[in-house]
Amino acid sequence: MTTVRPRRSVLYMPASNARALEKAKTLPTDGLVLDLEDAVAPEAKAAAREALVAAIKAGGYGKREVVARINALDTPWGADDLKALAAAGPDGILVPKVSSAAEVEKVDAALASAPAKTRLWVMMETPLGILDAKAIAATARKPGSRLSVFVMGTNDLVKETRAELDANRTQALYWLSVAVTAARAYGLDVLDGVYNNFRDADGFKAECLQGRRLGMDGKTLIHPDQIATANEVFQPSDAETAAARKIIAAFELPENQGKGVITLDGRMVELLHAEMAKRTVALADAITAMKG
Ligand code: COA
Ligand code: MG
């Protein structure tokens, strides 16, 4: 089993907000996206880039995964952002508005001399990006590719498609499911879009649950108040972890060696369930290790 990286909660914050960058060091989030794009005004872009590079170099974020979101490559800032971040070497570089496999390959190539740990994350937030999700995800198979995570940009998809989302996000299900399916086909993680109404705790929790049921690995967040709920929803519960350990143990019994299907507590359990159980346990263990 390859190592599992917990990405239950990934909080955006403007890289121009010094207070937020400092506060992030104490928040119980699995990851941070330090943003140079939409959360930063054009006049503040250059200063934010400097602050971001300095924050990455200074560190202090513990086990939190630190990801820098650059400006799109067709903007006046994108190329400089990419160059500065490739040298600074955060855990990840998030590229917005990706619409084709060629764009991903171009960024991957530009990261050739970045530190090995720096992964490539891409925003799935344009109509072309959704329509080309398979080709975009498939670039992860190319030798040396750093592509690791899809991040849903639901606000941009709403803007571009003119969809109007109801409380159940019925109109977004196609985008979300296409992205999850493409991500899984090529071994990527996929994070759900943000919930704008950050004072609505019940609505947020319901949307986290929906994301988990769709197969999302976690949720992108805009406010610290959203962290605890995302962590809880996207982690295996104690009961789920215990059930998973039981399935693994059952297949390890001498009498079950070589079997593809067994009965456990009156239910059919197949080897595929043992594979799922191993992932559940690996994720639970990785979450425990985050706390240590
Ligand atoms: N990251 C880190 N800290 C944050 C934060 C974030 N995203 N959002 C709020 N905080 C901090 C505030 O600085 C404040 O800290 P303090 O008590 O130490 O001063 C505390 O949490 C409470 O903040 P609150 O007053 O409830 O919110 P706000 O009005 O200051 O900010 C937003 C509201 C939406 C502007 C802010 O949450 C934000 O900028 N979110 C991220 C937006 C973003 O990055 N968007 C791009 C991707 S969609
Ligand atoms: Mg966007």
Coordinates of C-alpha atoms and ligand atoms in Angstrom, one line a residue:
M1 CA 0.0 0.0 0.0
T2 CA 1.4 3.4 -1.0
T3 CA 1.5 6.0 1.7
V4 CA -1.7 7.9 2.3
R5 CA -1.5 11.7 2.8
P6 CA -4.4 13.0 4.9
R7 CA -6.0 15.9 3.0
R8 CA -9.3 16.2 5.0
S9 CA -9.0 20.0 5.4
V10 CA -7.1 22.4 3.2
L11 CA -7.5 26.0 4.1
Y12 CA -7.0 28.9 1.6
M13 CA -5.6 32.1 2.8
P14 CA -4.4 35.2 0.9
A15 CA -0.6 35.2 0.8
S16 CA -0.9 39.0 1.3
N17 CA -2.4 38.4 4.8
A18 CA 0.5 38.3 7.2
R19 CA -1.8 37.6 10.2
A20 CA -3.4 34.6 8.4
L21 CA 0.1 33.2 7.4
E22 CA 1.1 33.3 11.1
K23 CA -2.2 32.0 12.4
A24 CA -2.0 29.0 10.1
K25 CA 0.9 27.6 12.1
T26 CA -1.5 26.9 15.0
L27 CA -4.6 25.7 13.1
P28 CA -5.4 21.9 13.0
T29 CA -5.7 21.8 9.2
D30 CA -4.1 19.0 7.1
G31 CA -3.0 21.5 4.4
L32 CA -2.8 25.2 3.5
V33 CA -3.2 26.9 0.2
L34 CA -1.3 30.2 0.4
D35 CA -2.9 32.1 -2.4
L36 CA -1.5 34.5 -4.9
E37 CA -4.5 34.3 -7.3
D38 CA -8.1 35.4 -6.6
A39 CA -7.6 36.3 -2.9
V40 CA -4.9 38.9 -3.8
A41 CA -5.6 42.2 -5.5
P42 CA -3.6 43.1 -8.6
E43 CA -1.6 45.9 -6.8
A44 CA -0.7 43.5 -4.1
K45 CA 0.5 40.6 -6.3
A46 CA 4.3 41.3 -6.2
A47 CA 4.4 41.9 -2.5
A48 CA 2.3 38.8 -1.8
R49 CA 4.7 36.7 -3.9
E50 CA 7.7 37.9 -1.8
A51 CA 5.8 37.3 1.5
L52 CA 4.9 33.8 0.3
V53 CA 8.4 32.8 -0.7
A54 CA 9.6 34.2 2.7
A55 CA 7.0 32.2 4.6
I56 CA 7.9 29.0 2.8
K57 CA 11.6 29.5 3.5
A58 CA 11.0 30.3 7.2
G59 CA 8.7 27.3 7.6
G60 CA 7.1 26.6 11.0
Y61 CA 4.0 24.9 9.5
G62 CA 4.8 21.5 11.1
K63 CA 3.2 18.5 9.4
R64 CA 0.7 20.7 7.5
E65 CA 1.1 20.4 3.7
V66 CA 2.0 23.9 2.4
V67 CA 0.8 24.6 -1.1
A68 CA 1.2 27.8 -3.1
R69 CA -1.5 28.8 -5.6
I70 CA 0.0 30.8 -8.4
N71 CA -1.7 33.1 -10.9
A72 CA -2.8 31.5 -14.2
L73 CA 0.0 31.4 -16.7
D74 CA -1.7 33.7 -19.1
T75 CA -1.8 36.5 -16.6
P76 CA 1.0 39.1 -16.2
W77 CA 2.1 37.4 -12.9
G78 CA 1.9 33.6 -13.6
A79 CA 5.3 33.0 -15.1
D80 CA 7.1 35.0 -12.3
D81 CA 5.1 33.2 -9.7
L82 CA 6.0 29.8 -11.1
K83 CA 9.7 30.6 -11.3
A84 CA 9.8 32.0 -7.7
L85 CA 7.8 29.1 -6.3
A86 CA 9.8 26.4 -8.1
A87 CA 12.9 27.8 -6.5
A88 CA 11.2 28.1 -3.0
G89 CA 10.0 24.5 -3.1
P90 CA 6.7 24.3 -1.1
D91 CA 5.0 20.9 -0.7
G92 CA 2.8 21.8 -3.7
I93 CA 2.1 24.3 -6.4
L94 CA -1.5 24.8 -7.3
V95 CA -2.2 26.0 -10.8
P96 CA -5.6 27.6 -11.5
K97 CA -7.9 27.4 -14.5
V98 CA -6.2 24.4 -16.1
S99 CA -8.0 23.5 -19.3
S100 CA -5.7 21.0 -21.1
A101 CA -3.2 18.3 -20.6
A102 CA -0.6 20.4 -22.5
E103 CA -0.8 23.1 -19.8
V104 CA -0.1 20.5 -17.1
E105 CA 2.9 19.1 -19.1
K106 CA 4.3 22.6 -19.5
V107 CA 4.2 23.3 -15.8
D108 CA 5.6 19.9 -15.0
A109 CA 8.5 20.6 -17.3
A110 CA 9.0 24.1 -15.7
L111 CA 9.3 22.3 -12.3
A112 CA 12.1 20.0 -13.5
S113 CA 14.7 21.5 -11.1
A114 CA 12.3 22.2 -8.2
P115 CA 12.9 20.1 -5.0
A116 CA 11.6 16.5 -5.3
K117 CA 8.9 17.0 -2.6
T118 CA 7.1 19.7 -4.6
R119 CA 3.9 18.2 -6.0
L120 CA 1.7 19.6 -8.7
W121 CA -1.9 20.4 -7.9
V122 CA -4.4 21.7 -10.5
M123 CA -7.7 23.5 -10.2
M124 CA -10.6 21.8 -12.1
E125 CA -12.7 24.9 -12.7
T126 CA -13.1 25.6 -16.4
P127 CA -15.6 23.9 -18.7
L128 CA -12.7 22.6 -20.9
G129 CA -11.0 21.3 -17.8
I130 CA -14.0 19.2 -16.9
L131 CA -14.4 18.0 -20.5
D132 CA -10.7 17.1 -20.6
A133 CA -10.5 15.7 -17.1
K134 CA -9.3 12.3 -18.3
A135 CA -6.5 13.7 -20.4
I136 CA -5.4 16.1 -17.7
A137 CA -5.3 13.3 -15.1
A138 CA -3.5 11.0 -17.5
T139 CA -0.5 13.3 -17.5
A140 CA 0.3 11.8 -14.1
R141 CA 1.4 8.6 -15.9
K142 CA 4.2 10.4 -17.8
P143 CA 7.6 9.7 -16.3
G144 CA 8.6 12.3 -13.8
S145 CA 5.2 13.9 -13.5
R146 CA 4.5 15.6 -10.2
L147 CA 0.7 15.8 -10.8
S148 CA -0.9 14.6 -7.5
V149 CA -4.1 16.5 -6.7
F150 CA -7.3 17.9 -8.4
V151 CA -8.9 20.8 -6.6
M152 CA -12.5 21.6 -7.5
G153 CA -13.1 25.3 -8.3
T154 CA -16.9 25.2 -8.0
N155 CA -17.3 29.0 -7.8
D156 CA -15.5 29.4 -11.2
L157 CA -17.5 26.6 -12.7
V158 CA -20.7 28.3 -11.7
K159 CA -19.5 31.5 -13.2
E160 CA -18.4 29.9 -16.5
T161 CA -21.4 27.6 -17.0
R162 CA -24.0 30.0 -15.6
A163 CA -25.4 27.2 -13.5
E164 CA -27.4 28.1 -10.4
L165 CA -26.7 25.6 -7.6
D166 CA -29.4 24.5 -5.2
A167 CA -28.6 23.5 -1.6
N168 CA -27.9 19.9 -2.8
R169 CA -25.5 21.1 -5.6
T170 CA -27.5 18.9 -8.0
Q171 CA -26.2 21.0 -10.9
A172 CA -22.6 20.4 -9.9
L173 CA -22.7 16.7 -9.5
Y174 CA -21.5 16.1 -13.1
W175 CA -18.4 18.2 -12.6
L176 CA -17.6 16.7 -9.2
S177 CA -18.2 13.1 -10.3
V178 CA -16.2 13.4 -13.5
A179 CA -13.3 14.9 -11.6
V180 CA -13.4 12.1 -9.0
T181 CA -13.6 9.4 -11.6
A182 CA -10.7 10.9 -13.7
A183 CA -8.6 11.4 -10.5
R184 CA -9.1 7.8 -9.4
A185 CA -8.4 6.4 -12.8
Y186 CA -4.9 7.9 -12.6
G187 CA -4.2 7.7 -8.8
L188 CA -4.7 11.3 -7.9
D189 CA -6.4 12.8 -4.8
V190 CA -9.3 15.1 -5.3
L191 CA -10.5 17.9 -3.0
D192 CA -14.0 19.4 -3.0
G193 CA -14.7 23.1 -3.7
V194 CA -15.3 25.8 -1.0
Y195 CA -18.4 26.5 0.9
N196 CA -18.8 30.3 0.7
N197 CA -21.4 30.8 3.5
F198 CA -18.8 30.2 6.3
R199 CA -21.2 31.2 9.1
D200 CA -23.6 28.3 8.2
A201 CA -22.2 25.4 10.1
D202 CA -25.1 23.0 9.3
G203 CA -25.0 23.7 5.6
F204 CA -21.3 23.2 5.6
K205 CA -21.4 19.9 7.3
A206 CA -24.0 18.6 4.9
E207 CA -21.8 19.6 2.0
C208 CA -18.8 17.9 3.5
L209 CA -20.8 14.7 3.8
Q210 CA -22.0 15.0 0.2
G211 CA -18.4 15.4 -0.9
R212 CA -17.2 12.4 1.1
R213 CA -20.0 10.3 -0.4
L214 CA -19.0 11.4 -3.9
G215 CA -15.5 10.1 -3.2
M216 CA -13.7 13.3 -2.3
D217 CA -10.5 13.1 -0.1
G218 CA -11.2 16.3 1.6
K219 CA -12.6 19.8 1.3
T220 CA -11.0 23.1 0.5
L221 CA -11.9 25.7 3.2
I222 CA -12.0 29.5 3.4
H223 CA -12.3 30.0 7.2
P224 CA -10.7 28.4 10.3
D225 CA -14.2 27.6 11.7
Q226 CA -14.6 25.0 8.9
I227 CA -11.6 22.9 9.9
A228 CA -12.9 20.7 12.7
T229 CA -16.0 19.6 10.7
A230 CA -14.0 18.8 7.6
N231 CA -11.5 16.8 9.6
E232 CA -14.3 14.8 11.3
V233 CA -16.3 14.1 8.1
F234 CA -13.4 13.1 5.9
Q235 CA -11.7 10.8 8.4
P236 CA -12.7 7.2 9.0
S237 CA -14.8 7.0 12.2
D238 CA -13.5 4.8 15.0
A239 CA -16.3 2.3 14.1
E240 CA -15.2 2.3 10.5
T241 CA -11.6 1.8 11.4
A242 CA -12.5 -1.0 13.8
A243 CA -14.6 -2.7 11.2
A244 CA -11.8 -2.4 8.7
R245 CA -9.3 -4.0 11.1
K246 CA -11.7 -6.9 11.6
I247 CA -12.0 -7.5 7.9
I248 CA -8.2 -7.5 7.5
A249 CA -7.8 -9.9 10.5
A250 CA -10.5 -12.2 9.1
F251 CA -8.6 -12.7 5.8
E252 CA -5.4 -13.4 7.8
L253 CA -6.9 -16.3 9.7
P254 CA -5.3 -19.7 8.7
E255 CA -8.7 -21.1 7.6
N256 CA -9.2 -18.2 5.2
Q257 CA -5.9 -18.3 3.5
G258 CA -6.3 -18.3 -0.3
K259 CA -10.0 -17.4 -0.1
G260 CA -11.5 -14.7 -2.3
V261 CA -14.7 -14.4 -0.3
I262 CA -15.7 -15.1 3.3
T263 CA -18.6 -14.6 5.6
L264 CA -18.1 -12.0 8.4
D265 CA -20.9 -11.1 10.8
G266 CA -23.5 -12.5 8.4
R267 CA -22.2 -10.5 5.4
M268 CA -20.3 -11.4 2.3
V269 CA -16.8 -9.9 2.4
E270 CA -14.6 -10.1 -0.7
L271 CA -10.9 -9.5 -1.2
L272 CA -11.8 -6.1 -2.6
H273 CA -13.3 -5.2 0.8
A274 CA -10.0 -6.2 2.4
E275 CA -8.2 -3.8 0.0
M276 CA -10.6 -1.0 0.9
A277 CA -10.1 -1.9 4.6
K278 CA -6.4 -1.6 4.2
R279 CA -6.8 1.9 2.8
T280 CA -9.1 2.9 5.7
V281 CA -6.6 1.7 8.2
A282 CA -3.7 3.4 6.4
L283 CA -5.6 6.7 6.4
A284 CA -6.5 6.4 10.1
D285 CA -2.9 5.7 11.0
A286 CA -1.7 8.6 8.9
I287 CA -4.1 10.9 10.6
T288 CA -2.9 9.7 14.0
A289 CA 0.7 10.3 12.9
M290 CA -0.3 13.9 11.9
K291 CA -1.2 14.6 15.5
G292 CA 2.1 13.3 16.8
Ligands
COA1 N1 -6.9 31.7 7.1 C1 -6.3 31.9 8.2 N2 -6.9 32.7 9.2 C2 -8.1 33.2 8.9 C3 -8.8 32.9 7.6 C4 -8.1 32.1 6.7 N3 -8.6 31.8 5.5 N4 -10.0 33.5 7.6 C5 -10.1 34.1 8.8 N5 -9.0 33.9 9.5 C6 -8.8 34.4 10.9 C7 -8.9 35.9 11.0 O1 -7.6 36.5 10.6 C8 -9.3 36.1 12.4 O2 -8.1 35.9 13.2 P1 -7.9 36.8 14.5 O3 -9.0 36.5 15.4 O4 -6.6 36.3 15.0 O5 -7.8 38.2 14.1 C9 -10.2 34.9 12.7 O6 -9.8 33.9 11.7 C10 -11.6 35.2 12.6 O7 -11.9 35.8 11.3 P2 -13.3 36.4 11.0 O8 -13.4 37.8 11.6 O9 -14.4 35.4 11.3 O10 -13.3 36.5 9.4 P3 -12.8 37.7 8.5 O11 -14.0 38.7 8.3 O12 -11.5 38.3 9.1 O13 -12.4 37.1 7.1 C11 -12.7 36.2 5.0 C12 -13.4 36.5 6.3 C13 -13.7 35.4 4.1 C14 -12.3 37.5 4.3 C15 -11.5 35.3 5.3 O14 -12.0 34.2 6.0 C16 -10.6 34.9 4.1 O15 -9.9 35.7 3.6 N6 -10.8 33.6 3.6 C17 -10.0 33.1 2.6 C18 -10.4 33.6 1.2 C19 -9.6 33.0 0.2 O16 -8.4 32.7 0.3 N7 -10.2 32.9 -1.0 C20 -9.5 32.3 -2.2 C21 -9.9 30.9 -2.4 S1 -11.6 30.6 -2.6
MG2 MG -10.9 29.9 -9.1

